[in-house]
PDB file of C-alpha atoms in Angstrom:
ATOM      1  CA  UNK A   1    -241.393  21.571 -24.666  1.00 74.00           C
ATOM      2  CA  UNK A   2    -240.694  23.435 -21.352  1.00 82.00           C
ATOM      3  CA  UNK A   3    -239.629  22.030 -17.923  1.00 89.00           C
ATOM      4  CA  UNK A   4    -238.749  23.078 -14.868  1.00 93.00           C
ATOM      5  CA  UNK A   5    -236.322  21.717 -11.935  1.00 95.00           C
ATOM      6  CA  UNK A   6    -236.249  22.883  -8.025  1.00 95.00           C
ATOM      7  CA  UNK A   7    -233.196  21.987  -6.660  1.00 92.00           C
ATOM      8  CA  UNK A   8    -233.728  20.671  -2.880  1.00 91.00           C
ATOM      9  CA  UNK A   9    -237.288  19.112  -2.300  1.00 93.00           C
ATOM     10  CA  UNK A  10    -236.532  20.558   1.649  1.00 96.00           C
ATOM     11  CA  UNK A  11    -234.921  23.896   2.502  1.00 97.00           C
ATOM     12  CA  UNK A  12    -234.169  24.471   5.953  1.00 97.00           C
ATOM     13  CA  UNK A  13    -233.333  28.205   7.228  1.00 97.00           C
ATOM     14  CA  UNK A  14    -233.073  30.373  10.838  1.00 97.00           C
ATOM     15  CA  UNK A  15    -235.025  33.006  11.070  1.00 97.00           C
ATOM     16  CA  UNK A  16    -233.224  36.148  10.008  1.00 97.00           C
ATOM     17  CA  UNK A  17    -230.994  33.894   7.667  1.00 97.00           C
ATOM     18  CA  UNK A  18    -230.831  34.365   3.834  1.00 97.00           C
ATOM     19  CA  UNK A  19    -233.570  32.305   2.083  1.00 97.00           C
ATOM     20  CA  UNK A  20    -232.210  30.742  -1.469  1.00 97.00           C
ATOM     21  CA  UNK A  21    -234.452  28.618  -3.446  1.00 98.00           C
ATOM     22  CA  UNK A  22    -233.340  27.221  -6.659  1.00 97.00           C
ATOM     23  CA  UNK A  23    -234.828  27.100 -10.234  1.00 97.00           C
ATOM     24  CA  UNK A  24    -233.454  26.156 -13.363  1.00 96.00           C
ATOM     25  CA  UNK A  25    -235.655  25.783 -16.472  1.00 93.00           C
ATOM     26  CA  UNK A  26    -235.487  24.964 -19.838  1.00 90.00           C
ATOM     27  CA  UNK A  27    -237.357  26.456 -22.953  1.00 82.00           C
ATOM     28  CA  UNK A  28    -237.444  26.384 -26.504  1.00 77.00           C
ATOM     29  CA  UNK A  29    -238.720  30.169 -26.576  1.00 78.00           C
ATOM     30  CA  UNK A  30    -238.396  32.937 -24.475  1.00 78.00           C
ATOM     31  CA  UNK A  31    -239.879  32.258 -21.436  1.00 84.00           C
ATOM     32  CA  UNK A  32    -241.942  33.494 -18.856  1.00 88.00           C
ATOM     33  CA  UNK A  33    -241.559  32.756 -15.143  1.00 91.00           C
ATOM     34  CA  UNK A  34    -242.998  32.622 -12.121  1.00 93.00           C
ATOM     35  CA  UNK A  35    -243.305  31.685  -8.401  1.00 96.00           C
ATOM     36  CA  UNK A  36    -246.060  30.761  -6.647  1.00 96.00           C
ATOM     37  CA  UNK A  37    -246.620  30.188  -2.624  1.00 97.00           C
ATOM     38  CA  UNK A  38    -249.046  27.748  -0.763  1.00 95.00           C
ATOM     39  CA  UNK A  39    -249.459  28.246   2.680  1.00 93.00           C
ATOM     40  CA  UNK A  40    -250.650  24.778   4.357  1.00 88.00           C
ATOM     41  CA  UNK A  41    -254.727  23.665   3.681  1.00 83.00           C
ATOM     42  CA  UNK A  42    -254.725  26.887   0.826  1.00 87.00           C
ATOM     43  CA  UNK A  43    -254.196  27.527  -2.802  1.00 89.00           C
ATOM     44  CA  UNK A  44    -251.091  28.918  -4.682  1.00 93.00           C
ATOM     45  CA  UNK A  45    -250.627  32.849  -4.235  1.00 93.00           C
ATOM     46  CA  UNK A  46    -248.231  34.811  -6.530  1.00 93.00           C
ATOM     47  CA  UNK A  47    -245.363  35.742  -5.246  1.00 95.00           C
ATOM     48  CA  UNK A  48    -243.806  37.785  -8.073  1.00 94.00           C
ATOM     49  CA  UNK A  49    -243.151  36.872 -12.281  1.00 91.00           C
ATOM     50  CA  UNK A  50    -240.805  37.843 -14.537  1.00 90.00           C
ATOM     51  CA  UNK A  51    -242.304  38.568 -18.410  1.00 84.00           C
ATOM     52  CA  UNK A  52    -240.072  40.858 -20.280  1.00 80.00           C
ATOM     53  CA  UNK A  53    -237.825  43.926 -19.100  1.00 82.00           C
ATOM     54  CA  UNK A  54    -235.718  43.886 -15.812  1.00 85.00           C
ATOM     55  CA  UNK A  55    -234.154  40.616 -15.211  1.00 88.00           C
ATOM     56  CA  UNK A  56    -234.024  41.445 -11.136  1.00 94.00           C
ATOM     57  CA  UNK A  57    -238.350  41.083 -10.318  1.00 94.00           C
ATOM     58  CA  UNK A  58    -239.399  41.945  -7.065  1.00 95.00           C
ATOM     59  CA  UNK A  59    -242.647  40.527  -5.288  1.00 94.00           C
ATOM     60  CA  UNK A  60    -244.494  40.279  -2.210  1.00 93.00           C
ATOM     61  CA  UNK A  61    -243.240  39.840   1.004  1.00 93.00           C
ATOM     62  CA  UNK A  62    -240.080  41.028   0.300  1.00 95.00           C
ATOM     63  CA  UNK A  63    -238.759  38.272  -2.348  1.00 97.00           C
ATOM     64  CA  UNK A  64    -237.189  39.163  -5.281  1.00 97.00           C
ATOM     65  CA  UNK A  65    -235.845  36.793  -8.294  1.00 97.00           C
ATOM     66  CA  UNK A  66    -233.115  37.673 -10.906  1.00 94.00           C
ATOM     67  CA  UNK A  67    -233.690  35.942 -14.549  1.00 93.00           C
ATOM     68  CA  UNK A  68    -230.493  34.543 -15.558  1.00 93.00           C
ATOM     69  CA  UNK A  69    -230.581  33.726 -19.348  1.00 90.00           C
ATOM     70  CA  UNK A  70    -227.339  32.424 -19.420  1.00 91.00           C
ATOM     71  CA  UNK A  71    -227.397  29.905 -16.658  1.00 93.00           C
ATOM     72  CA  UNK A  72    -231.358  29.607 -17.604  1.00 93.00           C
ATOM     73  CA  UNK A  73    -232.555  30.237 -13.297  1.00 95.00           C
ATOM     74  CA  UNK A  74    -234.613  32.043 -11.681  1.00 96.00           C
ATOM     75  CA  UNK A  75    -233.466  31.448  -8.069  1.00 97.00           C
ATOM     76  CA  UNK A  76    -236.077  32.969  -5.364  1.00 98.00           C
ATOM     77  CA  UNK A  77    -234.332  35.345  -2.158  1.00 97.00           C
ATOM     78  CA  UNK A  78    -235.203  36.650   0.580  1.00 97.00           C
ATOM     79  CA  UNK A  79    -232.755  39.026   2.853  1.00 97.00           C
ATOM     80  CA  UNK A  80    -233.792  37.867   6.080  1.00 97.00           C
ATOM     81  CA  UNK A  81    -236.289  35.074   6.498  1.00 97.00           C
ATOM     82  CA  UNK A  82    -239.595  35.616   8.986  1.00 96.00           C
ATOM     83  CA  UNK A  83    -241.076  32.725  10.412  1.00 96.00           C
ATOM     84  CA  UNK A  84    -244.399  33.041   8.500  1.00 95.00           C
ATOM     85  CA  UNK A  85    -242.602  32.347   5.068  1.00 96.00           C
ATOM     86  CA  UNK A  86    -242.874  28.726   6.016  1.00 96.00           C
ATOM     87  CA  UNK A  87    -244.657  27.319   2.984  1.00 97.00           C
ATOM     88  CA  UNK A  88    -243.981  25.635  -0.300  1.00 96.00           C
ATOM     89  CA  UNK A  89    -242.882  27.352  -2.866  1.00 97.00           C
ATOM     90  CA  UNK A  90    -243.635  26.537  -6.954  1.00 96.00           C
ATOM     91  CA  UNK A  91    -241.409  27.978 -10.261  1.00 96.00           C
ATOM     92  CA  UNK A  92    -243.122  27.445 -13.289  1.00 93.00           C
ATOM     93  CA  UNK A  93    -242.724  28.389 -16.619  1.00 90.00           C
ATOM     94  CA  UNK A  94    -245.073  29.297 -19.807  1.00 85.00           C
ATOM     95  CA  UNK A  95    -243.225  29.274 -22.932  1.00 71.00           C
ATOM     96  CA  UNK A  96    -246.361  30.317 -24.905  1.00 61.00           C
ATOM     97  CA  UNK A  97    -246.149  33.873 -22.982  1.00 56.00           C
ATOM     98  CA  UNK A  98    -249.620  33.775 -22.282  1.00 56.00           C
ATOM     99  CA  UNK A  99    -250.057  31.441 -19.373  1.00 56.00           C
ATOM    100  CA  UNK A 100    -252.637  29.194 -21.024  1.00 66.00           C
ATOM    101  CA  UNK A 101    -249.975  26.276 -19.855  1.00 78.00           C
ATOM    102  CA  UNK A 102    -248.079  26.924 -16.901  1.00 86.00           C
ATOM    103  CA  UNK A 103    -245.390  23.920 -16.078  1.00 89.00           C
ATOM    104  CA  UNK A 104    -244.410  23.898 -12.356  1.00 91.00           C
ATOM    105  CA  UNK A 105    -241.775  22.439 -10.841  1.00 93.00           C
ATOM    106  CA  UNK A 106    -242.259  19.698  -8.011  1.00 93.00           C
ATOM    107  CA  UNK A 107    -241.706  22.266  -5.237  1.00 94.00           C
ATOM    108  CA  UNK A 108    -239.781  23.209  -2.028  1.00 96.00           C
ATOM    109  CA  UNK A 109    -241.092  23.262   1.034  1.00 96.00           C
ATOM    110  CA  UNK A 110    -239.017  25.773   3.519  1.00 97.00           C
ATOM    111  CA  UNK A 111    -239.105  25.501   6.985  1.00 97.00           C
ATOM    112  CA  UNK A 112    -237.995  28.328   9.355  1.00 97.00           C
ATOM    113  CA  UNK A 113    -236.302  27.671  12.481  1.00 96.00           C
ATOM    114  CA  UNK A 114    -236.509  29.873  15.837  1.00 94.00           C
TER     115      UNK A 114
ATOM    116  CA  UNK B   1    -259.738  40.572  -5.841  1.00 69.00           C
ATOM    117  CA  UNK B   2    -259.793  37.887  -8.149  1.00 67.00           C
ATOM    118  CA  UNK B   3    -261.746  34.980  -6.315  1.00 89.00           C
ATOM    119  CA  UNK B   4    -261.583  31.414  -7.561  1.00 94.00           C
ATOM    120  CA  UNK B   5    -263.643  29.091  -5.883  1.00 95.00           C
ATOM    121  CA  UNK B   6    -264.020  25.712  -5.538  1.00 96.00           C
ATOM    122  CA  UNK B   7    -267.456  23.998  -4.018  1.00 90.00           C
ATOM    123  CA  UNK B   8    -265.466  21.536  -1.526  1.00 91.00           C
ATOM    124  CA  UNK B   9    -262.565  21.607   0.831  1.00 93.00           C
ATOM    125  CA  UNK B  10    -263.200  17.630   1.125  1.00 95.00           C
ATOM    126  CA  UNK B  11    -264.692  15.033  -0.443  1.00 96.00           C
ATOM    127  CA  UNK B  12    -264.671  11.169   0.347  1.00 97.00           C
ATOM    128  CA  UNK B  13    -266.292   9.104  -2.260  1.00 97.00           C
ATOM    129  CA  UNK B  14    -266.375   5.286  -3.035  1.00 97.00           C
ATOM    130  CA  UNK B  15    -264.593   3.418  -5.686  1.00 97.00           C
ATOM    131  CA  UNK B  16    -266.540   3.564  -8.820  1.00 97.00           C
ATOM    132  CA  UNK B  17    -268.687   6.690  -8.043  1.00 97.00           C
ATOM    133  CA  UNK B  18    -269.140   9.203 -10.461  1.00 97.00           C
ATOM    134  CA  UNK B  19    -267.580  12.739  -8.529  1.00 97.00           C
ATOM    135  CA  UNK B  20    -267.980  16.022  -9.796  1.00 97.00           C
ATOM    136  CA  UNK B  21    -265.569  19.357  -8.708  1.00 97.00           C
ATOM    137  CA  UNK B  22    -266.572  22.483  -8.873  1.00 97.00           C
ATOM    138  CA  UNK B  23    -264.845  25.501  -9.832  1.00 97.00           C
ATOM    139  CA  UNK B  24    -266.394  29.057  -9.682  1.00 97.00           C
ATOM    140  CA  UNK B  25    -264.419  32.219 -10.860  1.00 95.00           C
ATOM    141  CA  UNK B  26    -265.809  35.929 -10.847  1.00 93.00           C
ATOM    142  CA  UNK B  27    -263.069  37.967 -13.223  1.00 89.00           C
ATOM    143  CA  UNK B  28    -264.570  36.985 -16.328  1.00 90.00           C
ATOM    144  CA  UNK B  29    -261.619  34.874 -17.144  1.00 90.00           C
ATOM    145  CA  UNK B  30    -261.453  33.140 -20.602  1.00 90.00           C
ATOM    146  CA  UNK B  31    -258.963  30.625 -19.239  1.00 91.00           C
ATOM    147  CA  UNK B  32    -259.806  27.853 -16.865  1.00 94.00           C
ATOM    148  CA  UNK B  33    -257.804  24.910 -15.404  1.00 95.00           C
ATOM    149  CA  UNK B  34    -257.918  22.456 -13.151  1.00 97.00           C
ATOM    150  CA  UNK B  35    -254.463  20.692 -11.591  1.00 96.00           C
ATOM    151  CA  UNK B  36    -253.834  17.577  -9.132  1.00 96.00           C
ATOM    152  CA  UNK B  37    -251.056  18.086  -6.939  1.00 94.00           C
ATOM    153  CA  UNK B  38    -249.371  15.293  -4.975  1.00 93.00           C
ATOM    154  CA  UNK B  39    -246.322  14.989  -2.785  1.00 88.00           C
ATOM    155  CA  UNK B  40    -243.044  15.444  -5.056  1.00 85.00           C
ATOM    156  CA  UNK B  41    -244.734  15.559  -8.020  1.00 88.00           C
ATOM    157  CA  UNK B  42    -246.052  19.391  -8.352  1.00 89.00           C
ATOM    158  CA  UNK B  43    -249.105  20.661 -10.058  1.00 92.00           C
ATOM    159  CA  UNK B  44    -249.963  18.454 -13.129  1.00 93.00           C
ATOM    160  CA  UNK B  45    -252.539  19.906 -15.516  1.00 93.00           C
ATOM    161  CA  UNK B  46    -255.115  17.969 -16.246  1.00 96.00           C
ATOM    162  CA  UNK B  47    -257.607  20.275 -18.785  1.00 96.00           C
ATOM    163  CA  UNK B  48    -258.500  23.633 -19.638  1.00 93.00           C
ATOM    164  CA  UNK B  49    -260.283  25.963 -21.630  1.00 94.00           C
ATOM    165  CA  UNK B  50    -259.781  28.780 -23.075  1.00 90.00           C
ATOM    166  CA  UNK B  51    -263.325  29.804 -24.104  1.00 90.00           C
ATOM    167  CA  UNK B  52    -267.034  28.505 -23.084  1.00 92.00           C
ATOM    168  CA  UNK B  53    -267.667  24.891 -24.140  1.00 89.00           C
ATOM    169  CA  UNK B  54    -263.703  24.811 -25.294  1.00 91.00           C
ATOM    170  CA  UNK B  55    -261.568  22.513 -23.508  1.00 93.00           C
ATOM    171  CA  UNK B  56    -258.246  20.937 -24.298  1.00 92.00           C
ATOM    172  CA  UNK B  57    -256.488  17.833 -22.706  1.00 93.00           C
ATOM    173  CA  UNK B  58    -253.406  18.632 -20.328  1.00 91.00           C
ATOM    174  CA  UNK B  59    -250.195  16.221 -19.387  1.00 90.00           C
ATOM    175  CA  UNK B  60    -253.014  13.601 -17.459  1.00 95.00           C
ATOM    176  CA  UNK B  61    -256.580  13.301 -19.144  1.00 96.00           C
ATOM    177  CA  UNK B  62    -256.988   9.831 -18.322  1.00 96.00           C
ATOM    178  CA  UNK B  63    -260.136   8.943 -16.210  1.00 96.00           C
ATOM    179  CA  UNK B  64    -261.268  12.585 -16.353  1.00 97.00           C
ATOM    180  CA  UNK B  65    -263.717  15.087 -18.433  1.00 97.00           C
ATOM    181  CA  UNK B  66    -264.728  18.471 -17.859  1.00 97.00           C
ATOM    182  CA  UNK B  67    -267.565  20.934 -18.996  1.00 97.00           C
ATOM    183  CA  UNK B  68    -267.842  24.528 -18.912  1.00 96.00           C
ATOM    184  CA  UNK B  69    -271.162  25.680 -20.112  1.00 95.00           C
ATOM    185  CA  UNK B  70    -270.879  29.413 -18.757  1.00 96.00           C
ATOM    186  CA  UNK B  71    -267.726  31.224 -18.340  1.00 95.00           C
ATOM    187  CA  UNK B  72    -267.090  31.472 -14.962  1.00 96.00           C
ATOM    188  CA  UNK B  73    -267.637  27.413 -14.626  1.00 97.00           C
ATOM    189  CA  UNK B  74    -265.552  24.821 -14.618  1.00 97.00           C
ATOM    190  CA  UNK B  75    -266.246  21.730 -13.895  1.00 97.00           C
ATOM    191  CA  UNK B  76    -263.964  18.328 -12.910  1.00 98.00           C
ATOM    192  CA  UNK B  77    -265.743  14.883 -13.635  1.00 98.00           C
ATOM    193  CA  UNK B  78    -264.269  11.671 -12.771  1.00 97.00           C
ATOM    194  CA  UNK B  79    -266.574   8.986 -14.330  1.00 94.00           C
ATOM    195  CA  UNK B  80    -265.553   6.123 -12.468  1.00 96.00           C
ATOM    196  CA  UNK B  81    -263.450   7.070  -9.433  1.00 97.00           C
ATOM    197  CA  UNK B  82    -260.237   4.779  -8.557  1.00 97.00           C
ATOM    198  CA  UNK B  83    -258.273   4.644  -5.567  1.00 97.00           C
ATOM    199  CA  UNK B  84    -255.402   6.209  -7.551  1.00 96.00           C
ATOM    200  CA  UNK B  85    -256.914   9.402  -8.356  1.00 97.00           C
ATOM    201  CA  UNK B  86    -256.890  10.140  -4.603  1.00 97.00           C
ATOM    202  CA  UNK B  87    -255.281  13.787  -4.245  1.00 96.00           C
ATOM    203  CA  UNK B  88    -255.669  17.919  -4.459  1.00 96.00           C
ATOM    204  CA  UNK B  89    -257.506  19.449  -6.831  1.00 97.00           C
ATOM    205  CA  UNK B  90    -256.891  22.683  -7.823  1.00 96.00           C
ATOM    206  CA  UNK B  91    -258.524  25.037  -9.990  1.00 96.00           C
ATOM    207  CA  UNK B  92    -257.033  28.141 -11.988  1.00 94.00           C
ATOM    208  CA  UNK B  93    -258.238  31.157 -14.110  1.00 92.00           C
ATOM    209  CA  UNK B  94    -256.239  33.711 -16.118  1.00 89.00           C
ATOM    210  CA  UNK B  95    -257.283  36.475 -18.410  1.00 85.00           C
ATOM    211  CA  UNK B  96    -255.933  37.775 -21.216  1.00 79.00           C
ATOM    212  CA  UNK B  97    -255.661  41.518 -20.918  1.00 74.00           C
ATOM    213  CA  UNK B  98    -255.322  43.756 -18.031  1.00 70.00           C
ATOM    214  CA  UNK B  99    -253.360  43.288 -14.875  1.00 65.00           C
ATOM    215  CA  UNK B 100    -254.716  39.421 -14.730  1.00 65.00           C
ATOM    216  CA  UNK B 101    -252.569  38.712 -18.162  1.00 71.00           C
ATOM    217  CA  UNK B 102    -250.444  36.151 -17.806  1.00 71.00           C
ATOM    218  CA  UNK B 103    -251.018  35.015 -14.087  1.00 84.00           C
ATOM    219  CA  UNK B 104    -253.090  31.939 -13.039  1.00 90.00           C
ATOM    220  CA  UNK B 105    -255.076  32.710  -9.945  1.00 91.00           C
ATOM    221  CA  UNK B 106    -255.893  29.440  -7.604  1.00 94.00           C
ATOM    222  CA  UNK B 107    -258.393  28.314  -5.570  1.00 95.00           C
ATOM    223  CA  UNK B 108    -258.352  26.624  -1.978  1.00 94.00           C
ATOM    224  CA  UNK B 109    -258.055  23.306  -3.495  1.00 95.00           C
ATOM    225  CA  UNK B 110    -260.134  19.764  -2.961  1.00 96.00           C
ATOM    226  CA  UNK B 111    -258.549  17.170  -1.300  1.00 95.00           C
ATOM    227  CA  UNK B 112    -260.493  13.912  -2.577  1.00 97.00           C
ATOM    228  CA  UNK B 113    -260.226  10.638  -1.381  1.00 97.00           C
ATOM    229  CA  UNK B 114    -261.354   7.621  -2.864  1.00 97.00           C
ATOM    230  CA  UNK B 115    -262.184   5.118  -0.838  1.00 96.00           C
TER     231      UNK B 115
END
């Protein structure tokens, strides 16, 4: 079995401030990760995944993740936030490594400040 | 691009209706799946299938089927709508080889209410 937790159901940032959103997971085999963005009224985008290889993934729009084994995250940044990455954001993972069953967390929805 | 799509952006239907979603991909995806999202909850999988007239039972089943006769169609059937099954649908694909391995591609979404 596979799960997934988001730490912080709201994330508050300023714009140009650090964006941090937390994942922790848990999996019976080695996993494969992911995070997803939904823009209001739209369906989830990729953002970026981590399979195998580097542990530090980057994706679009300038986020990047690090795989920790150890702690089992996968924490989402972002350098500087913009006000158009207000949106919720999903981790999920697929333990079968083929993403026939993705499990998704319940989601953080960050809000940008002027 | 990949390009799921799915038939309705809204749908209002009566308690006790029979209410079919739609789900359209054109990457000739063997993997189809169809989600409800609500408010602190996340995505829940309902079904999917993996090949043409395959389908297997996600974490929530109950009060749903689906059908997929060709490929690129999936379909979402509530036999008997409730009140509780008022939410967002969303439909997936993923393919098994090529740059689409391993990532679920979404639709826009239905947002149903039952009535």
């Amino acid at each position: 079995a596979q799960s997934v937790t988001q730490l912080g159901s709201h994330v508050s940032v300023s714009e140009g401030a650090l964006v941090l959103l937390r994942c922790n997971y848990s999996s019976s085999v080695p996993p494969y990760l992911f995070w997803y963005v939904q823009y209001p009224n739209q369906g989830l985008q990729l953002l970026l995944k981590y399979t195998t290889g580097a542990t530090l993934v980057k994706g679009i729009n300038g986020f990047e993740a690090e795989f920790k084994k150890s702690e089992t995250s996968f924490h989402l940044t972002k350098p500087s936030a913009h006000m158009s990455d207000a949106a919720e954001y999903f981790c999920a993972v697929s333990a079968s490594g083929s993403a026939r069953q993705l499990t998704f967390g319940s989601g953080t929805q960050l809000t940008v400040l002027p | 691009d990949v390009k799921v799509t799915q038939s309705s952006r809204y749908l209002v239907k009566r308690t006790g209706e029979k209410v079919f979603l739609e789900c359209v991909q054109d990457m000739d995806h063997e993997n189809m799946f169809w989600y409800r999202q609500d408010p602190g909850l996340g995505l829940r999988l309902i079904y999917f299938s993996y090949d043409v007239k395959m389908k297997e039972k996600g974490d929530i089943p109950e009060g749903y089927s689906v059908s997929r006769e060709k490929k690129e169609r999936f379909s979402l059937i509530l036999e008997s709508a409730s009140t509780n099954q008022t939410s967002m649908y969303l439909c997936a694909s993923s393919g098994l080889a090529g740059l689409a391995k391993n990532i679920q591609y979404f639709g826009a979404g239905t947002r149903l209410s039952v009535l």
